[in-house]
Every structure is written in structure tokens, then in C-alpha cells.
PDB file of C-alpha atoms in Angstrom:
ATOM      1  CA  MET A 221     -31.399-107.988  18.882  1.00  0.00           C
ATOM      2  CA  ARG A 222     -30.062-105.710  21.605  1.00  0.00           C
ATOM      3  CA  THR A 223     -30.337-102.726  19.234  1.00  0.00           C
ATOM      4  CA  ARG A 224     -34.042-103.411  18.645  1.00  0.00           C
ATOM      5  CA  THR A 225     -34.628-103.796  22.368  1.00  0.00           C
ATOM      6  CA  ASN A 226     -32.818-100.541  23.047  1.00  0.00           C
ATOM      7  CA  LYS A 227     -34.945 -98.753  20.424  1.00  0.00           C
ATOM      8  CA  LYS A 228     -38.154-100.076  21.996  1.00  0.00           C
ATOM      9  CA  VAL A 229     -37.028 -99.011  25.441  1.00  0.00           C
ATOM     10  CA  TRP A 230     -36.055 -95.577  24.108  1.00  0.00           C
ATOM     11  CA  LYS A 231     -39.399 -95.164  22.348  1.00  0.00           C
ATOM     12  CA  LYS A 232     -41.316 -96.105  25.504  1.00  0.00           C
ATOM     13  CA  ALA A 233     -39.197 -93.725  27.546  1.00  0.00           C
ATOM     14  CA  VAL A 234     -39.860 -90.865  25.133  1.00  0.00           C
ATOM     15  CA  LEU A 235     -43.616 -91.554  25.112  1.00  0.00           C
ATOM     16  CA  TRP A 236     -43.612 -91.724  28.894  1.00  0.00           C
ATOM     17  CA  LEU A 237     -41.773 -88.402  29.178  1.00  0.00           C
ATOM     18  CA  VAL A 238     -44.118 -86.773  26.660  1.00  0.00           C
ATOM     19  CA  GLY A 239     -47.092 -88.052  28.645  1.00  0.00           C
ATOM     20  CA  ILE A 240     -45.662 -86.674  31.880  1.00  0.00           C
ATOM     21  CA  ALA A 241     -44.952 -83.311  30.251  1.00  0.00           C
ATOM     22  CA  ALA A 242     -48.468 -83.143  28.766  1.00  0.00           C
ATOM     23  CA  ALA A 243     -50.052 -84.009  32.109  1.00  0.00           C
ATOM     24  CA  ALA A 244     -47.936 -81.369  33.832  1.00  0.00           C
ATOM     25  CA  ALA A 245     -48.908 -78.767  31.239  1.00  0.00           C
ATOM     26  CA  ILE A 246     -52.602 -79.595  31.580  1.00  0.00           C
ATOM     27  CA  GLY A 247     -52.320 -79.447  35.345  1.00  0.00           C
ATOM     28  CA  MET A 248     -50.594 -76.074  35.176  1.00  0.00           C
ATOM     29  CA  CYS A 249     -53.263 -74.697  32.821  1.00  0.00           C
ATOM     30  CA  VAL A 250     -56.052 -75.926  35.100  1.00  0.00           C
ATOM     31  CA  ASN A 251     -54.321 -74.333  38.083  1.00  0.00           C
ATOM     32  CA  ILE A 252     -53.872 -71.008  36.281  1.00  0.00           C
ATOM     33  CA  GLY A 253     -57.489 -71.141  35.118  1.00  0.00           C
ATOM     34  CA  LYS A 254     -58.729 -71.687  38.666  1.00  0.00           C
ATOM     35  CA  ARG A 255     -56.588 -68.858  40.046  1.00  0.00           C
ATOM     36  CA  GLY A 256     -57.818 -66.585  37.267  1.00  0.00           C
ATOM     37  CA  TYR A 257     -61.456 -67.430  37.957  1.00  0.00           C
ATOM     38  CA  ASP A 258     -60.921 -66.838  41.678  1.00  0.00           C
ATOM     39  CA  MET A 259     -59.385 -63.445  40.861  1.00  0.00           C
ATOM     40  CA  TYR A 260     -62.428 -62.583  38.720  1.00  0.00           C
ATOM     41  CA  ARG A 261     -64.870 -63.661  41.460  1.00  0.00           C
ATOM     42  CA  GLU A 262     -62.969 -61.701  44.098  1.00  0.00           C
ATOM     43  CA  ALA A 263     -63.081 -58.584  41.918  1.00  0.00           C
ATOM     44  CA  ILE A 264     -66.845 -58.632  41.358  1.00  0.00           C
ATOM     45  CA  THR A 265     -67.461 -59.534  44.996  1.00  0.00           C
ATOM     46  CA  GLU A 266     -65.668 -56.371  46.090  1.00  0.00           C
ATOM     47  CA  MET A 267     -67.716 -54.322  43.612  1.00  0.00           C
ATOM     48  CA  SER A 268     -70.292 -55.698  41.191  1.00  0.00           C
ATOM     49  CA  LEU A 269     -69.952 -55.024  37.485  1.00  0.00           C
ATOM     50  CA  GLU A 270     -73.154 -52.975  37.514  1.00  0.00           C
ATOM     51  CA  ASP A 271     -71.873 -50.772  40.354  1.00  0.00           C
ATOM     52  CA  LYS A 272     -68.513 -50.342  38.657  1.00  0.00           C
ATOM     53  CA  VAL A 273     -70.143 -49.307  35.373  1.00  0.00           C
ATOM     54  CA  ASN A 274     -72.527 -46.921  37.137  1.00  0.00           C
ATOM     55  CA  GLU A 275     -69.558 -45.367  38.899  1.00  0.00           C
ATOM     56  CA  ILE A 276     -67.863 -44.665  35.554  1.00  0.00           C
ATOM     57  CA  ARG A 277     -71.067 -43.321  33.992  1.00  0.00           C
ATOM     58  CA  SER A 278     -71.635 -40.940  36.893  1.00  0.00           C
ATOM     59  CA  LYS A 279     -68.411 -39.043  36.217  1.00  0.00           C
ATOM     60  CA  GLU A 280     -68.858 -35.424  35.173  1.00  0.00           C
ATOM     61  CA  HIS A 281     -67.031 -35.697  31.841  1.00  0.00           C
ATOM     62  CA  TYR A 282     -68.559 -38.992  30.722  1.00  0.00           C
ATOM     63  CA  THR A 283     -69.199 -39.060  26.956  1.00  0.00           C
ATOM     64  CA  VAL A 284     -72.027 -41.130  25.467  1.00  0.00           C
ATOM     65  CA  PHE A 285     -71.592 -43.148  22.287  1.00  0.00           C
ATOM     66  CA  ALA A 286     -73.836 -40.832  20.254  1.00  0.00           C
ATOM     67  CA  ASP A 287     -71.370 -37.989  20.837  1.00  0.00           C
ATOM     68  CA  LEU A 288     -68.369 -39.894  19.455  1.00  0.00           C
ATOM     69  CA  PRO A 289     -67.416 -38.895  15.892  1.00  0.00           C
ATOM     70  CA  GLU A 290     -67.756 -41.764  13.426  1.00  0.00           C
ATOM     71  CA  THR A 291     -64.175 -41.231  12.314  1.00  0.00           C
ATOM     72  CA  TYR A 292     -62.924 -41.549  15.874  1.00  0.00           C
ATOM     73  CA  VAL A 293     -64.880 -44.787  16.416  1.00  0.00           C
ATOM     74  CA  ASP A 294     -63.594 -46.235  13.130  1.00  0.00           C
ATOM     75  CA  ALA A 295     -60.042 -45.198  13.979  1.00  0.00           C
ATOM     76  CA  VAL A 296     -60.154 -46.840  17.407  1.00  0.00           C
ATOM     77  CA  LEU A 297     -61.590 -50.049  15.973  1.00  0.00           C
ATOM     78  CA  SER A 298     -59.049 -50.170  13.152  1.00  0.00           C
ATOM     79  CA  VAL A 299     -56.008 -50.007  15.457  1.00  0.00           C
ATOM     80  CA  GLU A 300     -57.339 -51.747  18.560  1.00  0.00           C
ATOM     81  CA  ASP A 301     -59.888 -54.387  17.557  1.00  0.00           C
ATOM     82  CA  HIS A 302     -61.218 -54.392  13.998  1.00  0.00           C
ATOM     83  CA  ARG A 303     -63.279 -57.565  14.639  1.00  0.00           C
ATOM     84  CA  PHE A 304     -64.893 -55.978  17.710  1.00  0.00           C
ATOM     85  CA  TYR A 305     -68.491 -56.217  16.487  1.00  0.00           C
ATOM     86  CA  GLY A 306     -68.065 -59.861  15.514  1.00  0.00           C
ATOM     87  CA  HIS A 307     -66.439 -61.517  18.547  1.00  0.00           C
ATOM     88  CA  ILE A 308     -67.774 -62.576  21.952  1.00  0.00           C
ATOM     89  CA  GLY A 309     -65.231 -60.722  24.073  1.00  0.00           C
ATOM     90  CA  ILE A 310     -62.072 -62.477  22.947  1.00  0.00           C
ATOM     91  CA  ASP A 311     -60.570 -62.768  19.477  1.00  0.00           C
ATOM     92  CA  PRO A 312     -59.024 -66.234  18.887  1.00  0.00           C
ATOM     93  CA  ILE A 313     -57.285 -65.029  15.713  1.00  0.00           C
ATOM     94  CA  ALA A 314     -55.602 -62.135  17.526  1.00  0.00           C
ATOM     95  CA  ILE A 315     -54.679 -64.394  20.451  1.00  0.00           C
ATOM     96  CA  ALA A 316     -53.077 -66.983  18.169  1.00  0.00           C
ATOM     97  CA  ARG A 317     -51.098 -64.275  16.369  1.00  0.00           C
ATOM     98  CA  ALA A 318     -49.972 -62.797  19.679  1.00  0.00           C
ATOM     99  CA  VAL A 319     -48.852 -66.189  21.021  1.00  0.00           C
ATOM    100  CA  ILE A 320     -46.786 -66.842  17.892  1.00  0.00           C
ATOM    101  CA  ASN A 321     -45.155 -63.404  18.042  1.00  0.00           C
ATOM    102  CA  ASP A 322     -44.503 -63.720  21.780  1.00  0.00           C
ATOM    103  CA  LEU A 323     -42.871 -67.129  21.274  1.00  0.00           C
ATOM    104  CA  LYS A 324     -40.694 -65.765  18.494  1.00  0.00           C
ATOM    105  CA  ALA A 325     -39.591 -62.857  20.656  1.00  0.00           C
ATOM    106  CA  GLY A 326     -39.250 -64.907  23.825  1.00  0.00           C
ATOM    107  CA  ALA A 327     -41.231 -62.258  25.725  1.00  0.00           C
ATOM    108  CA  PHE A 328     -44.641 -60.575  25.924  1.00  0.00           C
ATOM    109  CA  VAL A 329     -44.505 -58.288  22.899  1.00  0.00           C
ATOM    110  CA  GLU A 330     -48.129 -58.524  21.775  1.00  0.00           C
ATOM    111  CA  GLY A 331     -51.205 -59.004  23.906  1.00  0.00           C
ATOM    112  CA  GLY A 332     -54.004 -59.935  21.518  1.00  0.00           C
ATOM    113  CA  SER A 333     -56.508 -58.282  23.858  1.00  0.00           C
ATOM    114  CA  THR A 334     -59.836 -57.082  22.515  1.00  0.00           C
ATOM    115  CA  ILE A 335     -61.409 -53.756  23.449  1.00  0.00           C
ATOM    116  CA  THR A 336     -63.663 -55.694  25.844  1.00  0.00           C
ATOM    117  CA  GLN A 337     -60.651 -57.282  27.551  1.00  0.00           C
ATOM    118  CA  GLN A 338     -58.927 -53.921  27.789  1.00  0.00           C
ATOM    119  CA  LEU A 339     -62.060 -52.457  29.381  1.00  0.00           C
ATOM    120  CA  ALA A 340     -62.136 -55.343  31.868  1.00  0.00           C
ATOM    121  CA  LYS A 341     -58.529 -54.587  32.793  1.00  0.00           C
ATOM    122  CA  ASN A 342     -59.208 -50.851  33.112  1.00  0.00           C
ATOM    123  CA  LEU A 343     -62.190 -51.463  35.382  1.00  0.00           C
ATOM    124  CA  TYR A 344     -60.750 -54.082  37.715  1.00  0.00           C
ATOM    125  CA  PHE A 345     -57.203 -55.251  37.128  1.00  0.00           C
ATOM    126  CA  THR A 346     -53.608 -54.064  37.003  1.00  0.00           C
ATOM    127  CA  GLN A 347     -51.253 -53.886  34.035  1.00  0.00           C
ATOM    128  CA  GLU A 348     -49.234 -56.801  35.462  1.00  0.00           C
ATOM    129  CA  LYS A 349     -48.560 -59.435  32.801  1.00  0.00           C
ATOM    130  CA  LYS A 350     -49.440 -62.632  34.641  1.00  0.00           C
ATOM    131  CA  MET A 351     -51.369 -65.523  33.147  1.00  0.00           C
ATOM    132  CA  GLU A 352     -53.952 -65.688  35.933  1.00  0.00           C
ATOM    133  CA  ARG A 353     -54.678 -61.989  35.469  1.00  0.00           C
ATOM    134  CA  LYS A 354     -55.239 -62.588  31.759  1.00  0.00           C
ATOM    135  CA  VAL A 355     -57.646 -65.424  32.594  1.00  0.00           C
ATOM    136  CA  ALA A 356     -59.539 -63.196  35.049  1.00  0.00           C
ATOM    137  CA  GLU A 357     -59.699 -60.560  32.315  1.00  0.00           C
ATOM    138  CA  VAL A 358     -61.301 -63.088  29.940  1.00  0.00           C
ATOM    139  CA  PHE A 359     -63.993 -64.031  32.482  1.00  0.00           C
ATOM    140  CA  MET A 360     -64.708 -60.329  33.030  1.00  0.00           C
ATOM    141  CA  ALA A 361     -64.853 -59.734  29.269  1.00  0.00           C
ATOM    142  CA  PHE A 362     -67.481 -62.464  28.916  1.00  0.00           C
ATOM    143  CA  ALA A 363     -69.489 -60.851  31.719  1.00  0.00           C
ATOM    144  CA  LEU A 364     -69.301 -57.463  30.000  1.00  0.00           C
ATOM    145  CA  GLU A 365     -70.422 -58.909  26.674  1.00  0.00           C
ATOM    146  CA  HIS A 366     -73.330 -60.665  28.396  1.00  0.00           C
ATOM    147  CA  LYS A 367     -74.605 -57.577  30.215  1.00  0.00           C
ATOM    148  CA  TYR A 368     -73.850 -54.719  27.807  1.00  0.00           C
ATOM    149  CA  SER A 369     -74.150 -53.969  24.094  1.00  0.00           C
ATOM    150  CA  LYS A 370     -71.136 -53.469  21.870  1.00  0.00           C
ATOM    151  CA  ASN A 371     -71.761 -49.731  21.686  1.00  0.00           C
ATOM    152  CA  GLU A 372     -72.002 -49.529  25.476  1.00  0.00           C
ATOM    153  CA  ILE A 373     -68.714 -51.412  25.852  1.00  0.00           C
ATOM    154  CA  LEU A 374     -66.951 -49.123  23.386  1.00  0.00           C
ATOM    155  CA  GLU A 375     -68.475 -46.093  25.122  1.00  0.00           C
ATOM    156  CA  LEU A 376     -67.166 -47.295  28.504  1.00  0.00           C
ATOM    157  CA  TYR A 377     -63.771 -48.057  26.991  1.00  0.00           C
ATOM    158  CA  VAL A 378     -63.133 -44.528  25.674  1.00  0.00           C
ATOM    159  CA  ASN A 379     -64.187 -43.149  29.039  1.00  0.00           C
ATOM    160  CA  THR A 380     -61.622 -45.240  30.935  1.00  0.00           C
ATOM    161  CA  ILE A 381     -58.455 -45.129  28.815  1.00  0.00           C
ATOM    162  CA  TYR A 382     -55.443 -42.899  29.403  1.00  0.00           C
ATOM    163  CA  PHE A 383     -54.553 -40.296  26.771  1.00  0.00           C
ATOM    164  CA  GLY A 384     -51.485 -38.805  28.443  1.00  0.00           C
ATOM    165  CA  ASN A 385     -51.152 -35.410  30.140  1.00  0.00           C
ATOM    166  CA  GLY A 386     -53.422 -36.567  32.984  1.00  0.00           C
ATOM    167  CA  TYR A 387     -56.406 -37.137  30.655  1.00  0.00           C
ATOM    168  CA  TYR A 388     -58.281 -40.315  31.571  1.00  0.00           C
ATOM    169  CA  CYS A 389     -61.302 -40.047  29.272  1.00  0.00           C
ATOM    170  CA  ILE A 390     -61.995 -38.882  25.742  1.00  0.00           C
ATOM    171  CA  LYS A 391     -63.682 -35.636  26.745  1.00  0.00           C
ATOM    172  CA  ASP A 392     -60.760 -34.525  28.886  1.00  0.00           C
ATOM    173  CA  ALA A 393     -58.390 -35.440  26.052  1.00  0.00           C
ATOM    174  CA  SER A 394     -60.326 -33.684  23.277  1.00  0.00           C
ATOM    175  CA  GLU A 395     -60.770 -30.551  25.361  1.00  0.00           C
ATOM    176  CA  GLY A 396     -57.199 -30.645  26.636  1.00  0.00           C
ATOM    177  CA  TYR A 397     -55.475 -31.225  23.299  1.00  0.00           C
ATOM    178  CA  PHE A 398     -57.848 -29.454  20.913  1.00  0.00           C
ATOM    179  CA  GLY A 399     -60.029 -27.193  23.042  1.00  0.00           C
ATOM    180  CA  LYS A 400     -63.294 -28.761  21.861  1.00  0.00           C
ATOM    181  CA  ALA A 401     -65.870 -31.406  22.779  1.00  0.00           C
ATOM    182  CA  PRO A 402     -65.467 -34.922  21.314  1.00  0.00           C
ATOM    183  CA  GLU A 403     -68.403 -34.517  18.899  1.00  0.00           C
ATOM    184  CA  ASP A 404     -66.695 -31.508  17.312  1.00  0.00           C
ATOM    185  CA  MET A 405     -63.406 -33.212  16.485  1.00  0.00           C
ATOM    186  CA  THR A 406     -62.253 -33.261  12.859  1.00  0.00           C
ATOM    187  CA  ASP A 407     -60.881 -36.298  11.043  1.00  0.00           C
ATOM    188  CA  TYR A 408     -57.371 -35.027  11.784  1.00  0.00           C
ATOM    189  CA  GLU A 409     -58.064 -34.684  15.505  1.00  0.00           C
ATOM    190  CA  SER A 410     -59.965 -37.975  15.711  1.00  0.00           C
ATOM    191  CA  THR A 411     -57.142 -39.971  14.142  1.00  0.00           C
ATOM    192  CA  MET A 412     -54.552 -38.234  16.298  1.00  0.00           C
ATOM    193  CA  LEU A 413     -56.470 -39.009  19.472  1.00  0.00           C
ATOM    194  CA  ALA A 414     -57.123 -42.640  18.498  1.00  0.00           C
ATOM    195  CA  GLY A 415     -53.409 -43.391  18.364  1.00  0.00           C
ATOM    196  CA  ILE A 416     -52.359 -41.979  21.731  1.00  0.00           C
ATOM    197  CA  PRO A 417     -53.570 -44.673  24.211  1.00  0.00           C
ATOM    198  CA  ASN A 418     -51.250 -47.284  22.676  1.00  0.00           C
ATOM    199  CA  ALA A 419     -48.340 -45.510  24.410  1.00  0.00           C
ATOM    200  CA  PRO A 420     -49.408 -42.192  25.968  1.00  0.00           C
ATOM    201  CA  SER A 421     -45.951 -41.316  27.240  1.00  0.00           C
ATOM    202  CA  LYS A 422     -44.637 -41.500  23.660  1.00  0.00           C
ATOM    203  CA  TYR A 423     -47.555 -40.443  21.471  1.00  0.00           C
ATOM    204  CA  ALA A 424     -49.064 -37.505  23.357  1.00  0.00           C
ATOM    205  CA  PRO A 425     -48.668 -34.583  20.904  1.00  0.00           C
ATOM    206  CA  THR A 426     -47.520 -32.274  23.693  1.00  0.00           C
ATOM    207  CA  VAL A 427     -44.735 -34.711  24.610  1.00  0.00           C
ATOM    208  CA  ASN A 428     -43.360 -35.697  21.213  1.00  0.00           C
ATOM    209  CA  PRO A 429     -45.101 -34.173  18.151  1.00  0.00           C
ATOM    210  CA  VAL A 430     -42.958 -36.186  15.734  1.00  0.00           C
ATOM    211  CA  LEU A 431     -43.849 -39.570  17.264  1.00  0.00           C
ATOM    212  CA  ALA A 432     -47.472 -38.483  17.605  1.00  0.00           C
ATOM    213  CA  ALA A 433     -47.580 -37.695  13.886  1.00  0.00           C
ATOM    214  CA  ARG A 434     -46.001 -41.053  13.000  1.00  0.00           C
ATOM    215  CA  ARG A 435     -48.525 -42.877  15.147  1.00  0.00           C
ATOM    216  CA  GLN A 436     -51.329 -40.920  13.502  1.00  0.00           C
ATOM    217  CA  GLU A 437     -50.041 -42.046  10.094  1.00  0.00           C
ATOM    218  CA  GLN A 438     -50.249 -45.663  11.295  1.00  0.00           C
ATOM    219  CA  VAL A 439     -53.847 -45.106  12.402  1.00  0.00           C
ATOM    220  CA  VAL A 440     -54.787 -43.610   9.024  1.00  0.00           C
ATOM    221  CA  GLU A 441     -53.044 -46.469   7.198  1.00  0.00           C
ATOM    222  CA  ARG A 442     -55.099 -48.961   9.220  1.00  0.00           C
ATOM    223  CA  LEU A 443     -58.281 -47.090   8.306  1.00  0.00           C
ATOM    224  CA  VAL A 444     -57.389 -47.536   4.652  1.00  0.00           C
ATOM    225  CA  GLU A 445     -56.497 -51.222   5.132  1.00  0.00           C
ATOM    226  CA  CYS A 446     -59.829 -51.845   6.875  1.00  0.00           C
ATOM    227  CA  GLY A 447     -61.757 -50.134   4.063  1.00  0.00           C
ATOM    228  CA  MET A 448     -62.916 -47.243   6.252  1.00  0.00           C
ATOM    229  CA  PHE A 449     -60.904 -44.556   4.453  1.00  0.00           C
ATOM    230  CA  THR A 450     -60.043 -44.050   0.814  1.00  0.00           C
ATOM    231  CA  GLU A 451     -56.463 -43.174  -0.089  1.00  0.00           C
ATOM    232  CA  ARG A 452     -57.616 -39.664  -0.970  1.00  0.00           C
ATOM    233  CA  ARG A 453     -59.340 -39.143   2.363  1.00  0.00           C
ATOM    234  CA  ALA A 454     -56.251 -40.433   4.143  1.00  0.00           C
ATOM    235  CA  ARG A 455     -54.047 -37.874   2.395  1.00  0.00           C
ATOM    236  CA  GLU A 456     -56.514 -35.066   3.096  1.00  0.00           C
ATOM    237  CA  THR A 457     -56.749 -36.025   6.757  1.00  0.00           C
ATOM    238  CA  LEU A 458     -52.992 -36.027   7.332  1.00  0.00           C
ATOM    239  CA  ALA A 459     -52.629 -32.712   5.494  1.00  0.00           C
ATOM    240  CA  ALA A 460     -55.491 -31.054   7.379  1.00  0.00           C
ATOM    241  CA  GLU A 461     -53.341 -29.508  10.119  1.00  0.00           C
ATOM    242  CA  ASN A 462     -51.687 -27.305   7.545  1.00  0.00           C
TER     243      ASN A 462
END
């Protein structure tokens, strides 16, 4: 009799503790969400999204989407956000995968951020890995998707990412690394450039040619996996430098 009573008490205690933990988790999520939204509102109050975008577009070396080589666009999408044209600013599949990998590693090893989220971060936020900053980034990504087309978002993205060597837009990078305008880049140059922003200090060809070449191979492999390159074209692209 006492054993049964003890089991009932234990079961109630466990359910009570689970309920407390769930309530605490929900409360924490709500709190983080509110702080993230406040961070987003503060950012656009200091400078509206329209003003921020106009500021980027007014830069001397700004490159429009029409001047981006198709291969470069495909390469960027394949390694950064291959569902870009199908999502609303966030990619639940990528986020779920990132959460699982982060939990396995016990640290932030994968972000799951879309190109739109990365643009939001480049325009307004720091690289600091805090949950409220990620929430603010999501609100900003939704705002970007509401106000601008996919091509405009991608155009803004390649004009605000860092390519190493002090190059903060695609035109500076293409001219600096290859001595030519973005629209004149070859498949070899496009795939090389697409891989650099993942880790500019490692993959810039002037810093470490070997790592840059390995990263380029990963980009070309992703193009094949995404059906954008044939195996033959992949081989020809990687051999083009020679």
C-alpha cells in the first residue's frame, strides 16, 4: 500500500516539476522574443529600412542584380540558401537542422540563417551570437521580404558581405582579386568568389590559396548536388585556371 502511495506521490512530483520547467521555458522564450522585437524596433527607429537600403544603393561600387553572372548567383544560392526563392525570410528546415547540430556539439556550430537573415544582420546587427539578436534578425528578415523582391534582397546581400582583403562588396572583390567587373567573371572566378564570405580570413585566395581552392571545390560540389552544374561542367570549371 505504501509503495503504491509513494509511486503516486512520485508521479505527481514529476508532473509538477515538468510543468514548472515548461512554464519557465515558455516564459524565457516570451522574454527573449520581446527583447528581440524591441531590438528590431530600436534599429529601424534609428534608421528606417528604406533609408538603410538607399544608403547601400548609393555607394559608388554598388552592383545591380542584372550585372551578376548567373553562375555566381547559382553558386551563392547553392552554398548559402538553396531554398531562397521559396521561403518567407526564414527556413524552418535549415533552422531545425542547425538546432540539432548545435545540440549535438553543445555549442553554436551552425546558424541556419537564410540570405535574408544574413542581410538583416549585415544592415543592422552585430555578429554576436545571442538569442535576442537572432529574434531581431528574424523580424528584420520579414520586413525585408515584405518590402523587397527576392532579386533585390540578393542584390543587396552581395553588396554588403565581406570578401576579405578589405573588400566589402562584390565589385570590389571581383576587381581586386581578378581585375574585372562582376559581369565579366568566368565560372572559375564566380565559384571562387562565392566561397570566400563563409570565412574570409581563411578562404581569401591571397591569404591561403590551398584553402581557397578546397572551398571552391565545395561550392562546385554543391552546384552539382543542387542540379545547377553537370559533373562535366564542374570538372571543366575547376580545371579552368590552368
